[in-house]
mmCIF file with all atom_site columns, C-alpha atoms in Angstrom:
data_model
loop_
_atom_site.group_PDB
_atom_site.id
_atom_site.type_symbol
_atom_site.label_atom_id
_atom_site.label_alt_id
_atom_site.label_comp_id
_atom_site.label_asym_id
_atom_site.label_entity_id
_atom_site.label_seq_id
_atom_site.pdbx_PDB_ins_code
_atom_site.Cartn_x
_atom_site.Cartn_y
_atom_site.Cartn_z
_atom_site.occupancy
_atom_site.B_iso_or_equiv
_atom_site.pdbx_formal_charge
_atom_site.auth_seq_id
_atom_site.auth_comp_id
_atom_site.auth_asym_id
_atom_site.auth_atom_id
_atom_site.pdbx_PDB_model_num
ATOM 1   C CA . UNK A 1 1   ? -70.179 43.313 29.974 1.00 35.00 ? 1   UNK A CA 1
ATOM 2   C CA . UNK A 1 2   ? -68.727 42.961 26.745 1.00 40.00 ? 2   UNK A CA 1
ATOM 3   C CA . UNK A 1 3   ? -69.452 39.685 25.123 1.00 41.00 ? 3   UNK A CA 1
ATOM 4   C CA . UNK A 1 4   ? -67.799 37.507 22.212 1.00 45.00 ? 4   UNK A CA 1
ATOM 5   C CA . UNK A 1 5   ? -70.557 36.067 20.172 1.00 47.00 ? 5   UNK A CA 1
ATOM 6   C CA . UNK A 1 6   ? -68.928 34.820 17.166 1.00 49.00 ? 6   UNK A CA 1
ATOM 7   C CA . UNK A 1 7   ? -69.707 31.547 18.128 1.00 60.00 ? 7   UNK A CA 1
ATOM 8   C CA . UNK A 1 8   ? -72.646 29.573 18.224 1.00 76.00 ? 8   UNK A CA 1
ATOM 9   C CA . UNK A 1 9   ? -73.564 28.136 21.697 1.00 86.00 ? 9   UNK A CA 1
ATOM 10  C CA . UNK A 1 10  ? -76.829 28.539 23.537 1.00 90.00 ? 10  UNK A CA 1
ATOM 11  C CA . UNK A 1 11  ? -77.140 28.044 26.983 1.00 94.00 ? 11  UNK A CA 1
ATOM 12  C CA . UNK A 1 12  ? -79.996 25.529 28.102 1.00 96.00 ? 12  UNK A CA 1
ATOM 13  C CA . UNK A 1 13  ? -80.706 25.257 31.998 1.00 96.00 ? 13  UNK A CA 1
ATOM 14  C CA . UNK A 1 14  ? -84.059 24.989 34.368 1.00 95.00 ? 14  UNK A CA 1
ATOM 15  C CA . UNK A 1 15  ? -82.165 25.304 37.780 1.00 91.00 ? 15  UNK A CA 1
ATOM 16  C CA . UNK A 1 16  ? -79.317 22.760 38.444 1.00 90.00 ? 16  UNK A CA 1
ATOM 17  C CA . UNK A 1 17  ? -82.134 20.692 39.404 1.00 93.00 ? 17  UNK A CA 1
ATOM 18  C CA . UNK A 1 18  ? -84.035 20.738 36.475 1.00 94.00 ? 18  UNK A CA 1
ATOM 19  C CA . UNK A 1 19  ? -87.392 19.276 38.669 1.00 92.00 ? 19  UNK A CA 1
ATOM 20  C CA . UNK A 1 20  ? -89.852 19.183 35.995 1.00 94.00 ? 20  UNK A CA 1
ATOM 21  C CA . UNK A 1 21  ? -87.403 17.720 33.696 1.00 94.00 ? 21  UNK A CA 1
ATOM 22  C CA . UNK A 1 22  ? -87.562 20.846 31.107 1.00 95.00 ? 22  UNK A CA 1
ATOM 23  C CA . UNK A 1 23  ? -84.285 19.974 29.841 1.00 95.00 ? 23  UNK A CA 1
ATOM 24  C CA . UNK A 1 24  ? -85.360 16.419 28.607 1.00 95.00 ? 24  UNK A CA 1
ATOM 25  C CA . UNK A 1 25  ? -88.089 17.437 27.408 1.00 94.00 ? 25  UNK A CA 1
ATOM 26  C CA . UNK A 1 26  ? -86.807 20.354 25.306 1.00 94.00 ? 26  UNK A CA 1
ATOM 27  C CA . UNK A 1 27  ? -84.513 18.293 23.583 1.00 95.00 ? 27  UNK A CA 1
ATOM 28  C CA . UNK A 1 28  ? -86.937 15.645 22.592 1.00 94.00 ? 28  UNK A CA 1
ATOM 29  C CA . UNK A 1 29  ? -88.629 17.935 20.825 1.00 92.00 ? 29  UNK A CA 1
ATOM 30  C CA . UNK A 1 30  ? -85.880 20.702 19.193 1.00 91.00 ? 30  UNK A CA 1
ATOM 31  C CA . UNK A 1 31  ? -83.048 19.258 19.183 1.00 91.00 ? 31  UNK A CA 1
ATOM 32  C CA . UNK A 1 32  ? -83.316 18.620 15.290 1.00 89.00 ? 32  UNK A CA 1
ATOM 33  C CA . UNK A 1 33  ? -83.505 22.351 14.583 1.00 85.00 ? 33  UNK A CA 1
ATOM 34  C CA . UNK A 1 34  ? -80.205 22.700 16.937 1.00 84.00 ? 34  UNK A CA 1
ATOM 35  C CA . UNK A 1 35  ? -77.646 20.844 15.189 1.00 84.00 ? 35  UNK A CA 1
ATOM 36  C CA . UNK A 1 36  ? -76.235 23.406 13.544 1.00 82.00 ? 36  UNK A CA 1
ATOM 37  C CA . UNK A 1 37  ? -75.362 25.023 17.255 1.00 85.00 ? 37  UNK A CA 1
ATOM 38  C CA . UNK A 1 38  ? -73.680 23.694 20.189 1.00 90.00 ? 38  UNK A CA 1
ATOM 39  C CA . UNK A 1 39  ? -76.145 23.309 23.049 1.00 94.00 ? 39  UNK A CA 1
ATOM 40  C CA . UNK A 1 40  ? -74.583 23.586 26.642 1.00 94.00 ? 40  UNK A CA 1
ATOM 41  C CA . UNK A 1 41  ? -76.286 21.857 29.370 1.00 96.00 ? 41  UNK A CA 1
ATOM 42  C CA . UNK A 1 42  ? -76.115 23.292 32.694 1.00 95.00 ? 42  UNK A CA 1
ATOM 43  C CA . UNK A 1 43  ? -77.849 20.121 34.856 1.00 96.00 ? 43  UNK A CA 1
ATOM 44  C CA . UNK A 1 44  ? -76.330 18.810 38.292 1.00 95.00 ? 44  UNK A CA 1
ATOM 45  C CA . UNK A 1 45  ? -76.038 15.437 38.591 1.00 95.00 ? 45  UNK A CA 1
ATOM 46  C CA . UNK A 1 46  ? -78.049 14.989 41.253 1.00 95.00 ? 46  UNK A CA 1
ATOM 47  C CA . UNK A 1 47  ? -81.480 15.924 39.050 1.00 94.00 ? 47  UNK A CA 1
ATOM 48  C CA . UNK A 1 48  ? -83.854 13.634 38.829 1.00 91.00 ? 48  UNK A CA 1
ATOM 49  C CA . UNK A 1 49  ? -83.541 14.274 34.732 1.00 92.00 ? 49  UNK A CA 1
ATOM 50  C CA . UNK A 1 50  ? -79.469 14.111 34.857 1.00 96.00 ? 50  UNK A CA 1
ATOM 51  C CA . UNK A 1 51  ? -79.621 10.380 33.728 1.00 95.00 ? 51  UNK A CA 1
ATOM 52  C CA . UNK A 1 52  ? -81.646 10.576 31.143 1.00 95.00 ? 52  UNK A CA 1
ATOM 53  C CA . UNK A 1 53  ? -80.330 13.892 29.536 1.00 96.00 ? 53  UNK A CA 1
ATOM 54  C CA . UNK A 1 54  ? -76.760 12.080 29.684 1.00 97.00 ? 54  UNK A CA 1
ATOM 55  C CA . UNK A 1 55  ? -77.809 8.480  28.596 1.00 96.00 ? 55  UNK A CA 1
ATOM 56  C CA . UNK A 1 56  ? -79.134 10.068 25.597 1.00 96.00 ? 56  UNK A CA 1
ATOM 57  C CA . UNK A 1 57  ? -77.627 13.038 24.716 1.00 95.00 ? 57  UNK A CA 1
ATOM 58  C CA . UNK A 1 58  ? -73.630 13.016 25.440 1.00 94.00 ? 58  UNK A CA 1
ATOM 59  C CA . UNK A 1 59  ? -72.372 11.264 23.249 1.00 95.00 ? 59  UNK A CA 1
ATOM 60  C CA . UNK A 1 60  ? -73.681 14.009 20.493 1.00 94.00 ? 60  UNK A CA 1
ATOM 61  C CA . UNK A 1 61  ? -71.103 16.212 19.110 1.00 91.00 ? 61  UNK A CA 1
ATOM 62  C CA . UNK A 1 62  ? -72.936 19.636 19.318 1.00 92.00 ? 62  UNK A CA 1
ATOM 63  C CA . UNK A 1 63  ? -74.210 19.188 22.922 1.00 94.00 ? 63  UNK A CA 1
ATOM 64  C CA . UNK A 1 64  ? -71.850 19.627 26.048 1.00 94.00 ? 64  UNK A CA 1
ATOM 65  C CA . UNK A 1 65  ? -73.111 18.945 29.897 1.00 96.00 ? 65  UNK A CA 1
ATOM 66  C CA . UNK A 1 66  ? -72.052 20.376 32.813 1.00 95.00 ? 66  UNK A CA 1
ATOM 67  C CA . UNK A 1 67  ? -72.758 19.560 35.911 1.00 93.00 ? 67  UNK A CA 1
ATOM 68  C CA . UNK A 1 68  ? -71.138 22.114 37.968 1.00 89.00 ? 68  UNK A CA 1
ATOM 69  C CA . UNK A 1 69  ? -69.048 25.285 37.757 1.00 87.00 ? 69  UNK A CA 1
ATOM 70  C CA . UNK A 1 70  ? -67.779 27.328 39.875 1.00 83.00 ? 70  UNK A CA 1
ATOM 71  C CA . UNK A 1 71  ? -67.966 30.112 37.764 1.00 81.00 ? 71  UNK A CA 1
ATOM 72  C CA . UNK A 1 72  ? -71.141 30.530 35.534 1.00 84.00 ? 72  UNK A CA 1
ATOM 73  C CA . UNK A 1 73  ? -69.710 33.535 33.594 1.00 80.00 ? 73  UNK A CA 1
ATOM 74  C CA . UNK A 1 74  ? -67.172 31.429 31.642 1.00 82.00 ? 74  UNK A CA 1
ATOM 75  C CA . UNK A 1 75  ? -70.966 30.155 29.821 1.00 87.00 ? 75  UNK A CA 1
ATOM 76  C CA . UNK A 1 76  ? -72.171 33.012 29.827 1.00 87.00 ? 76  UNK A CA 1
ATOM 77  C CA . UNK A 1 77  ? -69.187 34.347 27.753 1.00 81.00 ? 77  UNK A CA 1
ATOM 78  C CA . UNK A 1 78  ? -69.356 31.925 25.242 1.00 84.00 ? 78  UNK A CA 1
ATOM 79  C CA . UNK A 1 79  ? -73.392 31.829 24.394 1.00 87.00 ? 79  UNK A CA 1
ATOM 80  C CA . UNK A 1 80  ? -75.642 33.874 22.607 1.00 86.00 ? 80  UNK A CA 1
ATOM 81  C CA . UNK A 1 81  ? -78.816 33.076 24.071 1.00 89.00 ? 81  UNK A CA 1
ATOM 82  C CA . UNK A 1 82  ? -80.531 30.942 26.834 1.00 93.00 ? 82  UNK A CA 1
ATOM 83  C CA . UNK A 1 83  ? -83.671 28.819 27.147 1.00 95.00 ? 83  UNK A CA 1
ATOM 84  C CA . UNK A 1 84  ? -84.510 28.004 30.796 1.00 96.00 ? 84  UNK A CA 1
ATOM 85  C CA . UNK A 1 85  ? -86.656 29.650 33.963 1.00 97.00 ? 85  UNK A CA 1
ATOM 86  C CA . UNK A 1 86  ? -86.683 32.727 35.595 1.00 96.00 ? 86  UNK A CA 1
ATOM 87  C CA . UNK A 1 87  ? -84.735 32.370 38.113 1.00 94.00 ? 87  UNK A CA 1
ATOM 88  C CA . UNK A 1 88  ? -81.259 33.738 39.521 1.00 89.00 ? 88  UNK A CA 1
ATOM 89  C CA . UNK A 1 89  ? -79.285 33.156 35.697 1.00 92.00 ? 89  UNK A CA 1
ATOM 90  C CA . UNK A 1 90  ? -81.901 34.966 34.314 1.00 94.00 ? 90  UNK A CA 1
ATOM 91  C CA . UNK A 1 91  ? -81.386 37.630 35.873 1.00 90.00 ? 91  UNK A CA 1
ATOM 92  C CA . UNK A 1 92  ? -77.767 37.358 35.204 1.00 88.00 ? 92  UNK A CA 1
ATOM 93  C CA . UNK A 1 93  ? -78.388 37.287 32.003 1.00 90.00 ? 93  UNK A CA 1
ATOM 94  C CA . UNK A 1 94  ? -80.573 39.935 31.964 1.00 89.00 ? 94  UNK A CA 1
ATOM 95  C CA . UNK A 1 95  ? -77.858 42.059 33.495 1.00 84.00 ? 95  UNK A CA 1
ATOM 96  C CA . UNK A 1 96  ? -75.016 40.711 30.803 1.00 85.00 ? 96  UNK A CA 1
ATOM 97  C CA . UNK A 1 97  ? -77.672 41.452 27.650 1.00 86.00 ? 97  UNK A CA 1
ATOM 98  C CA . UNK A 1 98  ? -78.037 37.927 26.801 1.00 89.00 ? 98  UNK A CA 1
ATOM 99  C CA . UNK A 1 99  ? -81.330 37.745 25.302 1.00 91.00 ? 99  UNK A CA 1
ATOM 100 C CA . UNK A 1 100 ? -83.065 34.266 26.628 1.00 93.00 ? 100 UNK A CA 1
ATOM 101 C CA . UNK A 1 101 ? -86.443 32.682 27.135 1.00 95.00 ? 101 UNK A CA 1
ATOM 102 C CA . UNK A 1 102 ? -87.731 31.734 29.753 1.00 96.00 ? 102 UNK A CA 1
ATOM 103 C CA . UNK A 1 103 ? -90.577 30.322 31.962 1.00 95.00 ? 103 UNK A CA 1
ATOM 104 C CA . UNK A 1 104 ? -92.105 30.415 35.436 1.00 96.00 ? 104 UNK A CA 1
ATOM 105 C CA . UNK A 1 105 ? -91.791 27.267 37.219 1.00 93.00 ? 105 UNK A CA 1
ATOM 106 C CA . UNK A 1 106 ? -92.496 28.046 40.574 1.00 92.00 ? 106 UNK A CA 1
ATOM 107 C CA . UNK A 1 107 ? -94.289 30.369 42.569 1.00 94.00 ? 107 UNK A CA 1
ATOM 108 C CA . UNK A 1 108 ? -90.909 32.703 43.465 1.00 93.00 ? 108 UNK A CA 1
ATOM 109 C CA . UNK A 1 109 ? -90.429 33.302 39.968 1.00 95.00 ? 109 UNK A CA 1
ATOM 110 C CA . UNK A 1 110 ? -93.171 35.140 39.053 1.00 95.00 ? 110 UNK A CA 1
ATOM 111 C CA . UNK A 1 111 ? -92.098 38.696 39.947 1.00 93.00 ? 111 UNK A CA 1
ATOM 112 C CA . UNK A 1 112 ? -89.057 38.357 38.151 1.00 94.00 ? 112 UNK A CA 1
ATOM 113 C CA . UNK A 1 113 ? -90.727 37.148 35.325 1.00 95.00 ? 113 UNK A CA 1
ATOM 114 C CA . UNK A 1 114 ? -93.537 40.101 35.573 1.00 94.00 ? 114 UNK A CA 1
ATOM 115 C CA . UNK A 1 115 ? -90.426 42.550 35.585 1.00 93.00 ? 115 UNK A CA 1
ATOM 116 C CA . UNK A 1 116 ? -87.992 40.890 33.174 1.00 93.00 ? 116 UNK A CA 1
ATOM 117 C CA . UNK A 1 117 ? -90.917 40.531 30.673 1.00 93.00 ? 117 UNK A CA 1
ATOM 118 C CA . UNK A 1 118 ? -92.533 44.205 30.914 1.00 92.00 ? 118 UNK A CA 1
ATOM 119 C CA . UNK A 1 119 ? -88.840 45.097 30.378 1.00 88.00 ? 119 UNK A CA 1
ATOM 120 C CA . UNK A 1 120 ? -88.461 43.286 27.366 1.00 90.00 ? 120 UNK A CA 1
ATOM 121 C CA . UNK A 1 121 ? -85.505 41.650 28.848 1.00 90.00 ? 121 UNK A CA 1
ATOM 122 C CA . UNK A 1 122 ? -86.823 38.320 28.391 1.00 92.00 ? 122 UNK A CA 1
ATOM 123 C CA . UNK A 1 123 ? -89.227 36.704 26.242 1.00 93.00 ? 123 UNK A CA 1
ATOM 124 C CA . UNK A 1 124 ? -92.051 34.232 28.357 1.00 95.00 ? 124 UNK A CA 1
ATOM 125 C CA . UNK A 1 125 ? -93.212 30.749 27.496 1.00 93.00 ? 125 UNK A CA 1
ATOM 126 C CA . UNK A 1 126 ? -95.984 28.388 29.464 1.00 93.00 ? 126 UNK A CA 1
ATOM 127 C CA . UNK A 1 127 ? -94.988 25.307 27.916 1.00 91.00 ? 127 UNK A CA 1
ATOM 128 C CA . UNK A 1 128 ? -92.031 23.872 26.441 1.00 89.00 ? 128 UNK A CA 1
ATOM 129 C CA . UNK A 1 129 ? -94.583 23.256 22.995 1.00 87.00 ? 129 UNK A CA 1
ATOM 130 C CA . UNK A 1 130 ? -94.829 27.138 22.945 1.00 89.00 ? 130 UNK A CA 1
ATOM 131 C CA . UNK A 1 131 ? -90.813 27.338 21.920 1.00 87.00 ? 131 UNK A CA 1
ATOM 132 C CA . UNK A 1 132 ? -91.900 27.009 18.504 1.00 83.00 ? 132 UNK A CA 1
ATOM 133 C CA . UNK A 1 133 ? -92.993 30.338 17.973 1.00 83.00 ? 133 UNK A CA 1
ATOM 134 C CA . UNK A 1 134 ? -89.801 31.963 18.383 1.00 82.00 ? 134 UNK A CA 1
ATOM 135 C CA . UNK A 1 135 ? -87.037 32.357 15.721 1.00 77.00 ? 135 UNK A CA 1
ATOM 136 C CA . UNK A 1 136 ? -83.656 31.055 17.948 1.00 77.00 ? 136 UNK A CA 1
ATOM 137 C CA . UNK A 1 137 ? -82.055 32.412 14.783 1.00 75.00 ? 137 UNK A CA 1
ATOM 138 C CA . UNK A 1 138 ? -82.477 35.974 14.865 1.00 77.00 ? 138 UNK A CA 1
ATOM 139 C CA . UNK A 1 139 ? -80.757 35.560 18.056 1.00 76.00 ? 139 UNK A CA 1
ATOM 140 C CA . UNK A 1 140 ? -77.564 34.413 16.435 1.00 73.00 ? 140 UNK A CA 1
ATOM 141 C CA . UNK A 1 141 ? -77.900 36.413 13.373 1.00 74.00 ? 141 UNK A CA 1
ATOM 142 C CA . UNK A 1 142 ? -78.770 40.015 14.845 1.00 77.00 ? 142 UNK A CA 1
ATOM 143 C CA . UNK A 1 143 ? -77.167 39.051 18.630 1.00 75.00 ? 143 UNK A CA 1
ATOM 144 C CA . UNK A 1 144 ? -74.816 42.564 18.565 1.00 80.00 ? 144 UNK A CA 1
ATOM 145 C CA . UNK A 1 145 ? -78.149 44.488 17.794 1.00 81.00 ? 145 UNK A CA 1
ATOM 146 C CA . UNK A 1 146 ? -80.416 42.643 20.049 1.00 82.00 ? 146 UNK A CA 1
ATOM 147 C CA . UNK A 1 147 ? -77.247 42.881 23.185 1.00 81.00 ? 147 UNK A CA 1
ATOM 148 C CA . UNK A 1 148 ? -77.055 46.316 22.872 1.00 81.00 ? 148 UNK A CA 1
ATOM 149 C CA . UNK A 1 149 ? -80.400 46.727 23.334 1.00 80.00 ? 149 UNK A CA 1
ATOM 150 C CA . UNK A 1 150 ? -81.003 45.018 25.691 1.00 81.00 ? 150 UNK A CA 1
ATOM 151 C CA . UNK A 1 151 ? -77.700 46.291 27.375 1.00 77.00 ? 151 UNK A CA 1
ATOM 152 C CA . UNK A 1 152 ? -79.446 49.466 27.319 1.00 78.00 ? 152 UNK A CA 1
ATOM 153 C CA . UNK A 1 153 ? -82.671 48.111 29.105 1.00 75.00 ? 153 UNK A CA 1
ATOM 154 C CA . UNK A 1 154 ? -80.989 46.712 31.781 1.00 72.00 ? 154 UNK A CA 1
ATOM 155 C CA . UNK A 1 155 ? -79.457 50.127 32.746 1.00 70.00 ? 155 UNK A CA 1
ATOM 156 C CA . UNK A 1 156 ? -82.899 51.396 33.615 1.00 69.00 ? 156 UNK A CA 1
ATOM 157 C CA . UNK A 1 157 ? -83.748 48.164 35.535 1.00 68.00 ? 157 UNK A CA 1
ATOM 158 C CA . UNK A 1 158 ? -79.835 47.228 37.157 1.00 65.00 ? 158 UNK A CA 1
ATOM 159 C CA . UNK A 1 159 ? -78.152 50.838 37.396 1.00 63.00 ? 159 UNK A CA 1
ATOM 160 C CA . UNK A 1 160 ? -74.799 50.873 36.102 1.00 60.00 ? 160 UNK A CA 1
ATOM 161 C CA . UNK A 1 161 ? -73.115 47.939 38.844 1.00 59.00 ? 161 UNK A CA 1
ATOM 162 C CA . UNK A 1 162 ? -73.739 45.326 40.720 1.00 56.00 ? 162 UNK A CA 1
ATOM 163 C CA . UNK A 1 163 ? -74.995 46.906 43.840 1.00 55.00 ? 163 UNK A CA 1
ATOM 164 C CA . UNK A 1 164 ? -77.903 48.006 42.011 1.00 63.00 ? 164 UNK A CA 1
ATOM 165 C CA . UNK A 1 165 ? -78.284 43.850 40.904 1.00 62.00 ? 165 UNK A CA 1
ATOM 166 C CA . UNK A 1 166 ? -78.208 42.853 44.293 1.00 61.00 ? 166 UNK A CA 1
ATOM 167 C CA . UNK A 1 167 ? -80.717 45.252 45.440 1.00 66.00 ? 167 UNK A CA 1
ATOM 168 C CA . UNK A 1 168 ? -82.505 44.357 42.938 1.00 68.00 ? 168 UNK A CA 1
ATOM 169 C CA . UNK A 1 169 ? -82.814 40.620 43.690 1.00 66.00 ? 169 UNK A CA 1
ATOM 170 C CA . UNK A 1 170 ? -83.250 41.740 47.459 1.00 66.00 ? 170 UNK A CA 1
ATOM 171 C CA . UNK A 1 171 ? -86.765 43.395 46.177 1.00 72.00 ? 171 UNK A CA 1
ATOM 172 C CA . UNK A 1 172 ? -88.220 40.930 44.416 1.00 67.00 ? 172 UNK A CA 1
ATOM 173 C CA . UNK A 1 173 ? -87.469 37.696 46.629 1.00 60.00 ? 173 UNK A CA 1
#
């Protein structure tokens, strides 16, 4: 579980699908206040939004997108937060101590977002306009304090494996 986050990547990902074109639309409006970090994309290319995220954004130095791996914790490694839904990652991520924000976009996410949220192991937006009230920064700055913590949330909530995890995600489909 232990994470390198000397580095200053952040993970950005609705669902490979990306239906409501979240990812778009995030980057319209922050991507200013992100060029000082590398943004990864995790969109397949079979979105809807996959055309439009790469027509506009790939050629940009800081931004990297990738539409499929086979192994999601070679991101996860290499990021110090994530901005997406609640769905399976955020769990992961949850689990790994990643801190992240998140948002419900469909009707199967909203237990995990009742429990990742009244464990403090996410934060919860409505709208991708709401992202403006939290400080990406302190996520970078204070990320060993804030993983730790959260680290130590997660035992309560995932046990001490990954039994516990699945069981977990058993429950609350």
């Amino acid at each position: 579980k232990l994470l390198n986050k000397s580095i200053d990547n952040f993970l950005l990902s609705f669902g490979l699908f990306d239906e409501f074109n979240y990812c778009d639309q995030f980057l319209e409006q922050f991507y200013e206040q992100f060029t000082n970090s590398k943004i990864i994309i995790l969109i397949a290319k079979e979105s809807n939004s996959f055309e439009s995220v790469f027509r506009k954004y790939n050629l940009k130095k800081n931004i990297k997108i990738i539409n499929y791996i086979s192994n999601v914790i070679e991101i996860y490694k290499f990021i110090y937060f994530g901005i997406g839904n609640f769905g399976l990652m955020s769990l992961e991520k949850a689990y790994l101590g990643i801190p992240q924000v998140n948002l419900v976009e469909s009707e199967n996410q909203i237990n995990t977002s009742k429990i990742l949220t009244k464990k403090q192991l996410s934060k919860k937006f409505c709208k991708i306009q709401e992202l403006n009230k939290f400080n990406f920064d302190e996520f970078q700055s204070q990320f060993d304090k804030i993983n730790k913590n959260l680290l130590d949330k997660g035992m309560g909530l995932f046990g001490k494996g990954i039994i516990e995890w699945l069981v977990l995600i058993d429950k609350i489909s």
